[in-house]
XYZ file of N, CA and C in Angstrom:
375
model
N 58.581 -94.103 19.504
C 59.381 -95.324 19.187
C 58.481 -96.284 18.307
N 58.610 -96.265 17.096
C 57.832 -97.006 16.118
C 58.547 -98.244 15.708
N 58.038 -99.338 15.998
C 58.651 -100.591 15.520
C 58.155 -101.007 14.285
N 58.938 -101.498 13.479
C 58.542 -101.944 12.074
C 58.230 -103.416 12.144
N 56.958 -103.771 11.593
C 56.532 -105.142 11.608
C 57.041 -105.811 10.211
N 57.216 -107.030 10.319
C 57.627 -107.707 9.145
C 56.501 -107.618 8.083
N 57.068 -107.573 6.856
C 56.032 -107.395 5.689
C 54.997 -108.574 5.692
N 55.432 -109.711 6.067
C 54.432 -110.880 6.011
C 53.308 -110.513 7.016
N 53.645 -110.072 8.229
C 52.872 -109.756 9.376
C 51.743 -108.700 8.837
N 52.274 -107.672 8.151
C 51.506 -106.517 7.699
C 50.459 -107.010 6.601
N 50.974 -107.870 5.750
C 50.035 -108.429 4.731
C 48.899 -109.320 5.340
N 49.291 -110.109 6.385
C 48.236 -110.951 6.967
C 47.361 -110.163 7.681
N 47.769 -109.136 8.401
C 46.795 -108.234 9.098
C 45.910 -107.547 8.053
N 46.344 -107.053 6.969
C 45.599 -106.401 5.958
C 44.549 -107.264 5.340
N 44.703 -108.542 5.246
C 43.725 -109.572 4.799
C 42.670 -109.668 5.740
N 43.014 -109.752 6.986
C 42.032 -110.157 8.103
C 41.227 -109.111 8.592
N 41.899 -107.948 8.901
C 41.287 -106.947 9.820
C 40.949 -105.721 9.022
N 39.691 -105.146 9.311
C 39.322 -103.949 8.666
C 40.348 -102.693 9.050
N 40.320 -101.684 8.250
C 41.231 -100.641 8.436
C 41.186 -99.938 9.798
N 40.140 -99.544 10.246
C 40.009 -98.889 11.620
C 40.507 -99.863 12.747
N 40.224 -101.105 12.638
C 40.692 -102.057 13.698
C 42.159 -102.150 13.751
N 42.886 -101.950 12.606
C 44.319 -102.053 12.678
C 44.985 -100.794 13.375
N 44.079 -99.834 13.548
C 44.724 -98.648 14.243
C 44.129 -98.441 15.670
N 43.536 -99.466 16.250
C 42.944 -99.347 17.628
C 42.848 -100.826 18.120
N 42.090 -100.887 19.190
C 41.814 -102.191 19.991
C 40.407 -102.554 19.870
N 40.122 -103.490 18.929
C 38.808 -103.893 18.658
C 38.537 -105.251 19.226
N 39.341 -106.014 19.659
C 39.252 -107.307 20.365
C 38.448 -108.193 19.467
N 38.738 -108.268 18.238
C 38.084 -109.269 17.416
C 36.797 -108.862 16.791
N 36.303 -107.710 17.144
C 34.972 -107.231 16.655
C 35.208 -106.567 15.275
N 34.242 -106.924 14.291
C 34.296 -106.443 12.952
C 32.915 -105.948 12.591
N 32.934 -105.357 11.279
C 31.648 -104.982 10.677
C 30.980 -106.271 10.293
N 29.691 -106.276 10.656
C 28.829 -107.474 10.131
C 27.827 -107.046 9.236
N 27.533 -107.952 8.263
C 26.626 -107.596 7.136
C 25.441 -108.546 7.230
N 24.315 -108.021 6.795
C 23.058 -108.907 6.862
C 21.920 -108.117 6.204
N 20.771 -108.567 6.639
C 19.542 -107.992 6.096
C 18.578 -107.481 7.147
N 17.880 -106.449 7.007
C 16.654 -106.154 7.632
C 15.494 -106.808 6.977
N 14.673 -107.488 7.686
C 13.573 -108.138 7.013
C 12.233 -107.546 7.538
N 11.355 -106.990 6.590
C 10.162 -106.396 6.981
C 9.178 -107.403 7.523
N 8.407 -107.018 8.536
C 7.416 -107.896 9.129
C 6.327 -108.370 8.193
N 5.758 -107.418 7.404
C 4.651 -107.726 6.688
C 4.879 -108.461 5.272
N 5.885 -107.956 4.536
C 6.199 -108.586 3.224
C 7.445 -109.427 3.178
N 8.200 -109.439 4.215
C 9.412 -110.178 4.244
C 10.518 -109.623 3.328
N 10.345 -108.359 2.931
C 11.266 -107.746 2.056
C 12.691 -107.538 2.800
N 13.692 -107.932 1.965
C 15.046 -107.792 2.675
C 15.809 -106.432 2.132
N 16.347 -105.810 3.146
C 17.116 -104.556 2.888
C 18.484 -104.848 3.420
N 19.575 -104.663 2.537
C 20.941 -104.925 3.053
C 21.312 -103.867 4.079
N 22.036 -104.251 5.035
C 22.498 -103.236 5.996
C 23.834 -103.833 6.624
N 24.380 -103.081 7.535
C 25.642 -103.467 8.265
C 25.575 -102.981 9.708
N 26.219 -103.731 10.590
C 26.284 -103.492 11.965
C 27.754 -103.166 12.304
N 27.899 -101.994 12.818
C 29.310 -101.517 13.151
C 29.603 -101.906 14.567
N 30.852 -102.118 14.841
C 31.321 -102.374 16.294
C 31.147 -101.093 17.002
N 30.808 -101.237 18.358
C 30.703 -100.091 19.252
C 32.085 -99.596 19.527
N 32.702 -98.764 18.806
C 34.048 -98.251 18.813
C 33.928 -96.834 19.326
N 34.772 -96.391 20.213
C 34.814 -95.072 20.890
C 36.309 -94.601 20.916
N 36.518 -93.294 20.838
C 37.774 -92.774 21.092
C 37.944 -92.619 22.624
N 38.907 -93.204 23.103
C 39.236 -93.273 24.534
C 40.582 -92.968 24.880
N 41.036 -92.454 26.015
C 42.416 -92.458 26.459
C 42.512 -93.376 27.582
N 43.405 -94.408 27.498
C 43.502 -95.504 28.511
C 44.851 -95.261 29.169
N 44.950 -95.423 30.512
C 46.188 -95.312 31.239
C 46.989 -96.552 31.220
N 48.323 -96.297 30.963
C 49.286 -97.508 30.932
C 50.131 -97.359 32.130
N 50.187 -98.251 33.062
C 50.958 -98.155 34.308
C 52.430 -98.250 33.967
N 52.763 -99.116 32.988
C 54.201 -99.328 32.750
C 54.834 -98.050 32.049
N 54.076 -97.490 31.061
C 54.538 -96.396 30.368
C 54.219 -95.012 31.129
N 53.333 -95.122 32.238
C 53.001 -93.973 32.984
C 52.423 -92.839 32.150
N 51.618 -93.173 31.176
C 50.945 -92.147 30.419
C 49.562 -92.545 29.880
N 48.787 -91.592 29.424
C 47.443 -91.832 28.901
C 47.716 -92.091 27.289
N 47.152 -93.202 26.799
C 47.354 -93.553 25.490
C 45.983 -93.415 24.743
N 45.900 -92.376 23.787
C 44.618 -92.224 22.980
C 44.474 -93.406 22.001
N 43.316 -93.869 21.868
C 43.082 -94.997 20.907
C 41.661 -95.141 20.606
N 41.268 -95.864 19.613
C 39.977 -96.231 19.258
C 39.743 -97.616 19.770
N 38.750 -97.887 20.684
C 38.521 -99.038 21.454
C 37.048 -99.386 21.439
N 36.772 -100.697 21.409
C 35.392 -101.139 21.405
C 35.051 -101.372 22.858
N 33.755 -101.486 23.144
C 33.248 -101.608 24.470
C 33.764 -103.057 24.955
N 33.807 -104.054 24.053
C 34.277 -105.449 24.275
C 35.689 -105.381 24.671
N 36.495 -104.570 24.076
C 37.911 -104.506 24.438
C 38.091 -103.854 25.792
N 37.264 -102.910 26.123
C 37.366 -102.318 27.379
C 36.911 -103.289 28.617
N 36.010 -104.179 28.317
C 35.625 -105.228 29.250
C 36.737 -106.217 29.344
N 37.397 -106.551 28.168
C 38.540 -107.538 28.300
C 39.592 -106.836 29.140
N 39.937 -105.598 28.909
C 40.964 -104.905 29.685
C 40.663 -104.892 31.311
N 39.349 -104.757 31.630
C 39.022 -104.765 32.957
C 39.183 -106.244 33.602
N 38.873 -107.219 32.822
C 39.091 -108.616 33.293
C 40.510 -109.026 33.424
N 41.356 -108.464 32.588
C 42.796 -108.866 32.547
C 43.539 -107.933 33.699
N 42.904 -106.903 34.131
C 43.525 -106.122 35.167
C 44.134 -104.811 34.664
N 43.842 -104.347 33.468
C 44.260 -103.115 32.948
C 44.808 -103.341 31.523
N 45.130 -102.146 30.949
C 45.602 -102.168 29.499
C 46.897 -103.027 29.337
N 47.900 -102.711 30.300
C 49.186 -103.385 30.225
C 48.961 -104.932 30.320
N 48.260 -105.509 31.201
C 48.081 -106.833 31.296
C 47.302 -107.524 30.211
N 46.370 -106.853 29.684
C 45.624 -107.309 28.508
C 46.482 -107.355 27.310
N 47.256 -106.311 27.032
C 48.157 -106.328 25.794
C 49.159 -107.408 25.994
N 49.947 -107.486 27.152
C 51.018 -108.359 27.314
C 50.599 -109.886 27.269
N 49.345 -110.117 27.936
C 48.934 -111.528 27.991
C 48.170 -112.100 26.740
N 47.818 -111.203 25.879
C 47.064 -111.654 24.622
C 48.053 -112.033 23.634
N 47.820 -113.136 22.917
C 48.727 -113.544 21.831
C 48.639 -112.591 20.677
N 49.748 -112.549 19.917
C 49.961 -111.591 18.830
C 48.919 -111.816 17.749
N 48.558 -113.120 17.458
C 47.582 -113.354 16.375
C 46.187 -113.036 16.870
N 46.029 -112.955 18.245
C 44.620 -112.464 18.663
C 44.497 -111.037 18.769
N 45.611 -110.188 18.901
C 45.452 -108.836 18.909
C 44.992 -108.248 17.500
N 45.611 -108.752 16.435
C 45.178 -108.433 15.110
C 45.150 -106.937 14.807
N 46.187 -106.221 15.229
C 46.201 -104.837 15.215
C 47.700 -104.413 15.194
N 48.108 -103.541 14.151
C 49.460 -102.995 14.043
C 49.631 -102.099 15.347
N 48.648 -101.303 15.678
C 48.714 -100.492 16.873
C 48.955 -101.325 18.144
N 48.330 -102.409 18.250
C 48.501 -103.141 19.562
C 49.857 -103.881 19.619
N 50.305 -104.241 18.413
C 51.537 -105.064 18.329
C 52.672 -104.017 18.593
N 52.552 -102.848 18.124
C 53.629 -101.872 18.402
C 53.568 -101.357 19.862
N 52.362 -101.229 20.485
C 52.094 -101.020 21.887
C 52.742 -102.162 22.775
N 52.557 -103.277 22.305
C 53.097 -104.439 23.087
C 54.632 -104.458 23.148
N 55.287 -104.014 22.003
C 56.746 -103.927 22.007
C 57.194 -102.829 23.004
N 56.497 -101.742 22.957
C 56.745 -100.565 23.936
C 56.633 -100.997 25.353
N 55.611 -101.823 25.579
C 55.330 -102.385 27.049
C 56.436 -103.359 27.470
N 56.778 -104.161 26.479
C 57.813 -105.214 26.847
C 59.230 -104.516 27.094
N 59.430 -103.436 26.381
C 60.722 -102.668 26.507
C 60.740 -101.948 27.945
N 59.549 -101.306 28.313
C 59.377 -100.734 29.591
C 59.454 -101.679 30.668
N 58.884 -102.845 30.535
C 58.827 -103.774 31.662
C 60.144 -104.363 31.828
N 60.979 -104.530 30.785
C 62.440 -105.039 30.909
C 63.265 -103.995 31.569
N 63.060 -102.788 31.162
C 63.847 -101.637 31.816
C 63.516 -101.528 33.358
N 62.301 -101.724 33.705
C 61.975 -101.644 35.138
C 62.532 -102.839 35.884
N 62.470 -103.950 35.225
C 62.954 -105.222 35.885
C 64.478 -105.055 36.038
N 65.156 -104.563 35.080
C 66.610 -104.476 35.192
C 67.002 -103.336 36.201
N 66.232 -102.377 36.305
C 66.532 -101.328 37.300
C 66.279 -101.776 38.761
N 65.245 -102.712 38.856
C 65.012 -103.137 40.216
C 65.701 -104.451 40.665
N 66.403 -105.055 39.627
C 67.085 -106.370 39.957
C 68.328 -105.941 40.887
N 68.500 -106.835 41.864
C 69.614 -106.669 42.764
C 70.950 -106.794 42.089
N 71.926 -105.848 42.433
C 73.213 -105.938 41.680
C 74.037 -106.945 42.501
N 74.861 -107.841 41.656
C 75.732 -108.726 42.181
C 76.905 -108.041 42.857
N 77.333 -108.531 44.064
C 78.441 -108.001 44.811
C 79.825 -108.397 44.170
């Protein structure tokens, strides 16, 4: 079930977030650029620092399935603090997720949660 995002949202994400982060959960971590500075001469060498991103399968209780994704160590810690993948995705604001993958997953989780809520709701006599 792939939900289509509005073109304005896609353009905004394209300007703000690097390509891999749009396809995973990076929790705001990006590539950082800077210099290595030698101790003796102070010579500067350009370099970049990559986020600690790993391919992981994370369990979703609402969807009852393992979801493969690229996720940073920071995002995994955020999930632990929130109480799991579902809680992290549902409680994080859309503009803070900054990921097409996360926004589509959020829509799937909302649909699953509403289906569970409607199934467990008491029927009126």
